[in-house]
CSV table of C-alpha atoms in Angstrom, one decimal:
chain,number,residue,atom,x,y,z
R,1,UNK,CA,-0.7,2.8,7.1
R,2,UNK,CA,-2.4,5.6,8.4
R,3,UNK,CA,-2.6,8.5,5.7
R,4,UNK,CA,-2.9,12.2,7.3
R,5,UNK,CA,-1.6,13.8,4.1
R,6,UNK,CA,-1.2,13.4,0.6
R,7,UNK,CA,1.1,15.1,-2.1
R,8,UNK,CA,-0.4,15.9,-5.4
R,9,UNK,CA,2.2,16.9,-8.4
R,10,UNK,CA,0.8,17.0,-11.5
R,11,UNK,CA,1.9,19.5,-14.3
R,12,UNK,CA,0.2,22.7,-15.8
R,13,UNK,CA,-0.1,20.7,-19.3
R,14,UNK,CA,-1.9,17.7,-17.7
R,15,UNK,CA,-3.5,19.2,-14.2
R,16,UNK,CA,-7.5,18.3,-14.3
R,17,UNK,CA,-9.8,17.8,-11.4
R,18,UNK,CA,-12.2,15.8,-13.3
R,19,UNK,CA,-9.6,12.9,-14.3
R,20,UNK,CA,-6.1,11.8,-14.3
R,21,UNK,CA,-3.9,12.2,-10.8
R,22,UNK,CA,-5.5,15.4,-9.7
R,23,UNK,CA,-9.0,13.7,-9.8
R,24,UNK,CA,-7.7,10.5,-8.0
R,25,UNK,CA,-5.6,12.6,-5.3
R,26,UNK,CA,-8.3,14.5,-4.2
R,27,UNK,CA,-10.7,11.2,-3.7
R,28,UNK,CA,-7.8,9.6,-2.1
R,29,UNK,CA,-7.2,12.5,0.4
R,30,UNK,CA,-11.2,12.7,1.1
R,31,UNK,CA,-11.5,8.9,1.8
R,32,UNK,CA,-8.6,9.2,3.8
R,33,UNK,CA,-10.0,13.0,5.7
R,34,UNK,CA,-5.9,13.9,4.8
R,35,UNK,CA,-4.8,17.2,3.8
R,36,UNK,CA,-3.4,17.7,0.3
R,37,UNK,CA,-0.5,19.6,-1.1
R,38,UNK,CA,-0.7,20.5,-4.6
R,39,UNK,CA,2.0,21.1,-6.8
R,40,UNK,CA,1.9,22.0,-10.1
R,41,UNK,CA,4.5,23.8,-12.6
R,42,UNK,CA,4.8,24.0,-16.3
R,43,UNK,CA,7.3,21.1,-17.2
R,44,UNK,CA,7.1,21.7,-21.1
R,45,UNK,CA,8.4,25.1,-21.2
R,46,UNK,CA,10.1,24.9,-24.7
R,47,UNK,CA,7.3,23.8,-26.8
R,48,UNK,CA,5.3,27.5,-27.6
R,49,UNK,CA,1.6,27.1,-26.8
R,50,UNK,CA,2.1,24.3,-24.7
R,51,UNK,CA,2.7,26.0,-21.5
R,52,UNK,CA,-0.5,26.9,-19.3
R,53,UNK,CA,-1.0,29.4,-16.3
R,54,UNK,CA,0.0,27.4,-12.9
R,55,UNK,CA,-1.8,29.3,-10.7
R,56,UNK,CA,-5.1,28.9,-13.1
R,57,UNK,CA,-4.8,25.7,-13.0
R,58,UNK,CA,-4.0,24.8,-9.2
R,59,UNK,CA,-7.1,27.1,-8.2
R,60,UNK,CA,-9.0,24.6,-10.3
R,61,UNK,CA,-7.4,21.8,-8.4
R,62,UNK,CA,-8.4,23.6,-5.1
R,63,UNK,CA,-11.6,24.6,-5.7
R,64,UNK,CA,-12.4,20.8,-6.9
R,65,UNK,CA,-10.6,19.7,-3.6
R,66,UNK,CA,-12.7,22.2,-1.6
R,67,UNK,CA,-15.9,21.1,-2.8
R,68,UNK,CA,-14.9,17.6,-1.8
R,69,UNK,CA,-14.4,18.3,1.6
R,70,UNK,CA,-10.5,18.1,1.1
R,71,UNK,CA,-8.3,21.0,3.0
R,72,UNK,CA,-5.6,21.9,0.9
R,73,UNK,CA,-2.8,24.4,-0.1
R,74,UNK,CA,-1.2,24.9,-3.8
R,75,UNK,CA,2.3,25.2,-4.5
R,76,UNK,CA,3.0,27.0,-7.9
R,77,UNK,CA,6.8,28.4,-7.9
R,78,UNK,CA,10.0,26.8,-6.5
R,79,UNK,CA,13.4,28.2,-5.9
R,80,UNK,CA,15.6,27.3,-9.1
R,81,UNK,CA,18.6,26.3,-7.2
R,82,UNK,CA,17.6,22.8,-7.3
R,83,UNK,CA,16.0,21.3,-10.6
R,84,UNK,CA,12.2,20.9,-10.8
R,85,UNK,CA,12.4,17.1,-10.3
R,86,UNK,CA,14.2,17.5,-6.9
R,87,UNK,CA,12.2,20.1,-5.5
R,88,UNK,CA,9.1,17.8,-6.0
R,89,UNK,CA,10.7,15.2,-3.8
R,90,UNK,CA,11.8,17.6,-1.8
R,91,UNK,CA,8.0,18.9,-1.3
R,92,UNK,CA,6.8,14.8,-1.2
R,93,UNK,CA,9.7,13.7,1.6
R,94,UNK,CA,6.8,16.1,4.0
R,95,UNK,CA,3.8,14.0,3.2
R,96,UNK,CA,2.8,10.4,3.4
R,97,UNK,CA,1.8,9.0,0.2
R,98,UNK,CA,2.6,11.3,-3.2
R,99,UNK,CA,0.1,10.7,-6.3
R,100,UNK,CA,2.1,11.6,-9.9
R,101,UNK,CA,0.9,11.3,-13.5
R,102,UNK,CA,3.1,9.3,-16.5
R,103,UNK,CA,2.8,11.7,-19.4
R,104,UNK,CA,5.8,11.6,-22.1
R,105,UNK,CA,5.3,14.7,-24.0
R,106,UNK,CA,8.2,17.4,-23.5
R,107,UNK,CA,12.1,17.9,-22.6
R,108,UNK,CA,11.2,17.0,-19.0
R,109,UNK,CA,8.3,14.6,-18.7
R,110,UNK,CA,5.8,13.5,-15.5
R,111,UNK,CA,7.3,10.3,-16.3
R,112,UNK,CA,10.8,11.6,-15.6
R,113,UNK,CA,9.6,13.3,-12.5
R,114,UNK,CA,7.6,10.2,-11.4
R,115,UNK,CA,10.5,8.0,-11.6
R,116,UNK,CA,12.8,10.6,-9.8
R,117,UNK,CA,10.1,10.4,-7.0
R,118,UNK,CA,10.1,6.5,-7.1
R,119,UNK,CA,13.7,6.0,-6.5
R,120,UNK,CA,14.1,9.5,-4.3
R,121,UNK,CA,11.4,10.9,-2.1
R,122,UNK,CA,11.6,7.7,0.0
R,123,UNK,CA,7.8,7.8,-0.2
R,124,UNK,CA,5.1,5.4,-1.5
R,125,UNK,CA,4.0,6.7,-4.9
R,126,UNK,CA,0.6,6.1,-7.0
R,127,UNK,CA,1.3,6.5,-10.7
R,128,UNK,CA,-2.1,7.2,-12.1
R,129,UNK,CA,-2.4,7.7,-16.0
R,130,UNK,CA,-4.3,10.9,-17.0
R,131,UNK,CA,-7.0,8.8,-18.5
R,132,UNK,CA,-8.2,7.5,-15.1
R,133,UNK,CA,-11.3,8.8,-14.5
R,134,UNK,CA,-12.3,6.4,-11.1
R,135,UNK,CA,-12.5,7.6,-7.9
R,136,UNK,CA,-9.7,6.1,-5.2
R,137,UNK,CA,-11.0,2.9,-4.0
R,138,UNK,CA,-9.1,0.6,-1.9
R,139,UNK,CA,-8.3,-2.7,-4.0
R,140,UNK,CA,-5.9,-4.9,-6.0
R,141,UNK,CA,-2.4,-2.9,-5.7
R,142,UNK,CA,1.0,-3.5,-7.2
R,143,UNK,CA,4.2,-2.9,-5.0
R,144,UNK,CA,7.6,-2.7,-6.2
R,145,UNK,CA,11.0,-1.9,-4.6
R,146,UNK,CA,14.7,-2.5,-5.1
């Protein structure tokens, strides 16, 4: 499988460019030369405190992707006609491969989203835990459909 691009979503409460999904897509779309769309909205927004600045933290995400080498572009607001968890498969349905996180915390989770994705975007999806801190490296893999 040839991979041109590469969709990052990754929320405001968990986006980092030093670790987790943000860190591994950005590797990935580098060892791959493939652009990378990153998306990134606050999913926690009842919890007060919790919620951080999206456009803070996807500049982070770009400028980590820019010192890599990686050509990019952000995505930070959606249209709320659709929920949050159909817009990102909406967004991932464009690209080639989608990397997501599997936090828990809030009403909607990254797990929730990730698992939308799975069964919806009709698009291979990396679940990488926010702990990760390698780079991508091509090795042992687990697949799993329906």
């Amino acid at each position: 499988m040839t991979i041109r691009t590469v969709f990052l979503f990754t929320s405001t409460e968990t986006g980092e460019s030093d670790r987790g999904p943000g860190a591994f897509a950005i590797s990935l779309a580098r060892s791959h030369q493939a652009y990378l769309t990153i998306f990134t909205v606050a999913l926690d927004v009842t919890s007060p405190g919790r919620q951080s600045d999206a456009s803070a933290v996807a500049s982070g995400l770009q400028r980590a992707a820019q010192a890599a080498g990686v050509s990019c572009e952000v995505i930070t607001t959606h249209s709320h006609a659709l929920g949050v968890h159909e817009v990102i498969a909406e967004h991932a349905r464009l690209h080639d491969i989608c990397v997501v996180g599997c936090g828990r915390s809030g009403v909607l989770t990254e797990r929730q989203v990730t698992e939308y994705l799975l069964c919806e975007s009709g698009r291979p999806v990396i679940v990488v835990p926010q702990s990760h801190s390698q780079p991508y490296r091509a090795g042992d893999i687990a697949l799993g459909w329906d």
